[in-house]
mmCIF file of C-alpha atoms and ligand atoms in Angstrom:
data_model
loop_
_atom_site.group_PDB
_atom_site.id
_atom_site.type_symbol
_atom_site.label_atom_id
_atom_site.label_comp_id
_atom_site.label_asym_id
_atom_site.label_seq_id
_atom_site.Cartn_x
_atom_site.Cartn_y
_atom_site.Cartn_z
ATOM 1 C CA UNK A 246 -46.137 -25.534 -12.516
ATOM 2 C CA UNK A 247 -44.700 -26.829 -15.679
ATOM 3 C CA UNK A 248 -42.719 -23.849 -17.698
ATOM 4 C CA UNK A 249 -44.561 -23.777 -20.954
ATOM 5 C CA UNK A 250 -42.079 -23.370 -23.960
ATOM 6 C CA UNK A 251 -42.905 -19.645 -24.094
ATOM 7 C CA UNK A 252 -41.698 -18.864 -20.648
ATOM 8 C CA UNK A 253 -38.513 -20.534 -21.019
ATOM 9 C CA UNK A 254 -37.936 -18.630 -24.042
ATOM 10 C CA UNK A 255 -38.392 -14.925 -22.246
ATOM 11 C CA UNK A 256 -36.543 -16.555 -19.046
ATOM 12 C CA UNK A 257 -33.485 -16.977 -21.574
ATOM 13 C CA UNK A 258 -33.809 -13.628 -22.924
ATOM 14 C CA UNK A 259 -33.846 -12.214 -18.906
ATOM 15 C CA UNK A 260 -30.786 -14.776 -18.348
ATOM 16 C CA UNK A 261 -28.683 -13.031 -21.399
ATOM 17 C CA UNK A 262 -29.869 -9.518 -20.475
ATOM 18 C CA UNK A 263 -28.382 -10.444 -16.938
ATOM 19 C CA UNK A 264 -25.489 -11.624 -17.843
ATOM 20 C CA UNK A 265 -24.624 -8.561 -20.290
ATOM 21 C CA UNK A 266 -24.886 -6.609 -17.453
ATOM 22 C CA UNK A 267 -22.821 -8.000 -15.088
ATOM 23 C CA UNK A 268 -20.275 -8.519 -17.806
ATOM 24 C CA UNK A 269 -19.726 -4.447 -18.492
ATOM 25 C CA UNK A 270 -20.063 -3.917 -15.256
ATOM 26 C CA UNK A 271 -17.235 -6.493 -14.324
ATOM 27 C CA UNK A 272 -15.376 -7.806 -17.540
ATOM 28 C CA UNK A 273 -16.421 -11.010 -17.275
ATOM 29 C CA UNK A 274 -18.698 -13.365 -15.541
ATOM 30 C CA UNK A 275 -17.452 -14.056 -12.158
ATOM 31 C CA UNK A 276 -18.517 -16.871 -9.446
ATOM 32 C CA UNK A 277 -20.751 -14.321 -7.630
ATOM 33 C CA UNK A 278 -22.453 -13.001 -10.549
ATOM 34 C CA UNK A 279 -23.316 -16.709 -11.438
ATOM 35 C CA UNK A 280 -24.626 -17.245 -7.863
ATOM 36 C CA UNK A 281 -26.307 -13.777 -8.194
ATOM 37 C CA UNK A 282 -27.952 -14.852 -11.387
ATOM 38 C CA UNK A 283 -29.193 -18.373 -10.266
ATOM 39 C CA UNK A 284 -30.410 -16.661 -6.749
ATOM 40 C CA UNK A 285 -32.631 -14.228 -8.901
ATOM 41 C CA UNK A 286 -34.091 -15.822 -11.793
ATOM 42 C CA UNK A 287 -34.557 -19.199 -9.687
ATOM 43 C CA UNK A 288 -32.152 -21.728 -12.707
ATOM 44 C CA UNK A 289 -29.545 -23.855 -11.793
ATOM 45 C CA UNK A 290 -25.469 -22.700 -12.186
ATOM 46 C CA UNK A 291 -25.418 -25.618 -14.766
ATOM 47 C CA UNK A 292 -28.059 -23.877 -16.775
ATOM 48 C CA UNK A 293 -26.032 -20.706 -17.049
ATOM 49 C CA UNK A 294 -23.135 -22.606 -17.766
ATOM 50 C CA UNK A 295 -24.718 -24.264 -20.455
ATOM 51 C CA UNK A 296 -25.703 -20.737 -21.705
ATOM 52 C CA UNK A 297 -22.070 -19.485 -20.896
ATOM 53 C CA UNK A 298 -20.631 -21.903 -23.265
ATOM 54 C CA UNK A 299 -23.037 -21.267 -26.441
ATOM 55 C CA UNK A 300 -23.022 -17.286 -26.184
ATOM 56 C CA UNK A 301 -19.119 -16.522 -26.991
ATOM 57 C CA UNK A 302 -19.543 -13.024 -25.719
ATOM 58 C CA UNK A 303 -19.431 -13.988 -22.362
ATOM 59 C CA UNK A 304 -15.840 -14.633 -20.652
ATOM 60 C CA UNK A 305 -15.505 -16.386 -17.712
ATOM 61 C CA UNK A 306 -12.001 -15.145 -16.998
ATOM 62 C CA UNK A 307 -11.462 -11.424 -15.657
ATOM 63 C CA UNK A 308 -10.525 -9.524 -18.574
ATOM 64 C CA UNK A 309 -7.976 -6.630 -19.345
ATOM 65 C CA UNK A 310 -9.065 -2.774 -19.149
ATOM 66 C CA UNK A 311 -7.966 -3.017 -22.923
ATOM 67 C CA UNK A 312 -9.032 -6.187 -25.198
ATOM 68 C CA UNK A 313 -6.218 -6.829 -28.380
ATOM 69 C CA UNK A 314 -8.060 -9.505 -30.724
ATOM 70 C CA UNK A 315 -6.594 -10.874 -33.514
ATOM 71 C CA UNK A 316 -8.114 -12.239 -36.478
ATOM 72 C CA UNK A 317 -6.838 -15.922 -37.307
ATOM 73 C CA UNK A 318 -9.401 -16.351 -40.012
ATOM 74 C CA UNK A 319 -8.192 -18.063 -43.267
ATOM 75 C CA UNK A 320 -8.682 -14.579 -45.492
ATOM 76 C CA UNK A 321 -6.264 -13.048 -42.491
ATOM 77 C CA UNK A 322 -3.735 -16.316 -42.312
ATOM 78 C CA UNK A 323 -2.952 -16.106 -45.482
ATOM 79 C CA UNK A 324 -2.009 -12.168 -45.301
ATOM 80 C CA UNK A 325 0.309 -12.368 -42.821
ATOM 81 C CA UNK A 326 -2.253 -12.718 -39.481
ATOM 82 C CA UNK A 327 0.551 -14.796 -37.487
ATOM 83 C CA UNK A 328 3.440 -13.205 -37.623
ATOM 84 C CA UNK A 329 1.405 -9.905 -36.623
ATOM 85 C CA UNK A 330 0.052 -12.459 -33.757
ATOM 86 C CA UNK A 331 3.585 -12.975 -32.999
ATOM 87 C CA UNK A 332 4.406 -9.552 -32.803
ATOM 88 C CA UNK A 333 1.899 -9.089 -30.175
ATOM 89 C CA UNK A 334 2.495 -11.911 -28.341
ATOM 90 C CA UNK A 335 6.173 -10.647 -28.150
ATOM 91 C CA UNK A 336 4.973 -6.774 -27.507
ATOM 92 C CA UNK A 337 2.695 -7.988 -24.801
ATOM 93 C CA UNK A 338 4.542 -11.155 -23.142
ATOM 94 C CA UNK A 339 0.798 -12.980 -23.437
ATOM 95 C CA UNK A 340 -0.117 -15.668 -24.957
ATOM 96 C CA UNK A 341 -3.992 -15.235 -26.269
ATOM 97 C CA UNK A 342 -6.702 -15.946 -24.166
ATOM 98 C CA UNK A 343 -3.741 -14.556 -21.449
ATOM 99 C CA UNK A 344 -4.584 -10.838 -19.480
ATOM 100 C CA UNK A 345 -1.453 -9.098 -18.169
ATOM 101 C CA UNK A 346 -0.634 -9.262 -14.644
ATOM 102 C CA UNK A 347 -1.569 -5.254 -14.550
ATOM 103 C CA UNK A 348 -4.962 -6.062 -15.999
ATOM 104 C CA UNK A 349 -4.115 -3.556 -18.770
ATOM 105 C CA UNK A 350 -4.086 -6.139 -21.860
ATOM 106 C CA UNK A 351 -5.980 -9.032 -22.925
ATOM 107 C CA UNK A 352 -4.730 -10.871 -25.968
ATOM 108 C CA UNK A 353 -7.440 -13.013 -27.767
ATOM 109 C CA UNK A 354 -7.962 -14.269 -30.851
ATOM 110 C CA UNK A 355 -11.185 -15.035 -33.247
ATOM 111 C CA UNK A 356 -11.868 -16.623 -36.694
ATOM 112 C CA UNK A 357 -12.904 -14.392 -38.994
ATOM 113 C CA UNK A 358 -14.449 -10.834 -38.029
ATOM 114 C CA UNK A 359 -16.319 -10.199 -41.573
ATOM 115 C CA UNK A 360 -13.734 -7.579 -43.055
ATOM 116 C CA UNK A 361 -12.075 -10.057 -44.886
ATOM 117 C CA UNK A 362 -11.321 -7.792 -47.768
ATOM 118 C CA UNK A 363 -9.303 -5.522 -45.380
ATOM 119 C CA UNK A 364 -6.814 -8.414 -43.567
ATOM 120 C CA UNK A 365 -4.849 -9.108 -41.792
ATOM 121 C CA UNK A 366 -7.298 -7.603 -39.149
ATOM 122 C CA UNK A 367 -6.809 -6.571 -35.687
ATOM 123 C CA UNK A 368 -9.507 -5.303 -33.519
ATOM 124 C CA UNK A 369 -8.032 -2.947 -30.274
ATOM 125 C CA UNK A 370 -11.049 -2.308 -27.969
ATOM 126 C CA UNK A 371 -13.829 -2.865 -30.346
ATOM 127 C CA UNK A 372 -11.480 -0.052 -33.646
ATOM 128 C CA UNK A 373 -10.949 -2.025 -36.171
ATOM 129 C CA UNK A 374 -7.269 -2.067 -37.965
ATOM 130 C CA UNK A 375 -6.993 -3.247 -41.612
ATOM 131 C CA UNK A 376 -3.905 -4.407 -43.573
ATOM 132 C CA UNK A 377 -2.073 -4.937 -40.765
ATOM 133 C CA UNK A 378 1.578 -4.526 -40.609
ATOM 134 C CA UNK A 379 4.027 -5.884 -38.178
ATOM 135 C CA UNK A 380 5.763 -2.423 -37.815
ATOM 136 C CA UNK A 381 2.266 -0.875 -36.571
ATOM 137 C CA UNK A 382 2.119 -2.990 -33.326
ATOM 138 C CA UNK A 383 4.504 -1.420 -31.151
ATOM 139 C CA UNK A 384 2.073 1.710 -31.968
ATOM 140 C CA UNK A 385 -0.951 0.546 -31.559
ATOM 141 C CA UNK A 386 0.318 -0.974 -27.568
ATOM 142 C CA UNK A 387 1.702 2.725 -27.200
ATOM 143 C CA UNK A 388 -1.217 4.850 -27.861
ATOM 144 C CA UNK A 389 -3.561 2.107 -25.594
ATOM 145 C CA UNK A 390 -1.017 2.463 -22.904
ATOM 146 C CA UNK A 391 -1.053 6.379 -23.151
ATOM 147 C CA UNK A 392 -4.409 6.287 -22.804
ATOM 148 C CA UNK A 393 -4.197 4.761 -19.207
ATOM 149 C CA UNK A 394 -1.677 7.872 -18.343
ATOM 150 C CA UNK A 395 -3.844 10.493 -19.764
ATOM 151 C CA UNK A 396 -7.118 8.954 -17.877
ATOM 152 C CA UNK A 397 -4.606 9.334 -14.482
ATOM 153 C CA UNK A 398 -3.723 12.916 -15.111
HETATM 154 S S1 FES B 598 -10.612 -13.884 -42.038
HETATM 155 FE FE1 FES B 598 -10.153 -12.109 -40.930
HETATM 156 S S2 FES B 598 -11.853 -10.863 -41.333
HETATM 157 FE FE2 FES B 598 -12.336 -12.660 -42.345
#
């Protein structure tokens, strides 16, 4: 039976629901989870892919337990965004779009977050950071790091 244009539309909303899912539940979008996906809702890997590609929220690469983002946007450039990129990249030994081998840190980077006013912005598992300097960094890695210990004790 031909899908009518309605049906494809709920199909994609089951598709994105499914692929939230397996994203918290994993990080990121893994081979299986594709196959998983494709198995259950009966659409081709390309189709996903093609979905994969439009919905930036959706990472195809594992991802660390904590997620450092810096904003690259123009308002942030201009306020000092890469040498606090820099700082990271130093603090961290990643360049972004890179995970440490521990799977602790992701570094990652975005154009413009909306808090434009408040840059140079950097966003440490999903808190927000205005004004940015380069000497807050090393204390920001710290306190995400001492997290990890205090979740072992
Ligand atoms: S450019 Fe960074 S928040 Fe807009």
């Amino acid at each position: 039976m031909k899908k009518t244009h309605s049906t494809l539309h709920s199909d994609q909303r089951e598709l994105i629901h499914m692929l939230h899912k397996f994203q918290k539940e994993n990080g990121y979008i893994s081979p299986e989870s594709i196959s998983e996906i494709s198995r259950q809702l009966k659409i081709s890997k390309s189709e996903i892919f093609g979905v994969l590609t439009f919905y930036k929220a959706f990472t195809l690469e594992p991802r660390g337990k904590h997620v450092i983002t810096i904003c690259m946007g123009t308002a942030c450039h201009v306020r000092g965004a890469p040498v606090i990129l820099d700082e990271f990249k130093r603090g961290l030994g990643l360049e972004p779009g890179e995970t440490t081998e521990d799977k602790l840190f992701t570094l990652e980077t975005v154009n413009c977050v909306g808090a434009c006013a408040l840059g140079p912005i950097v966003i440490s598992d999903g808190t927000y950071h205005g004004q940015m300097k380069t000497r807050d960094v090393k204390g920001i890695i710290e306190a995400l790091k001492k997290e990890k210990k205090n979740n072992l004790e």
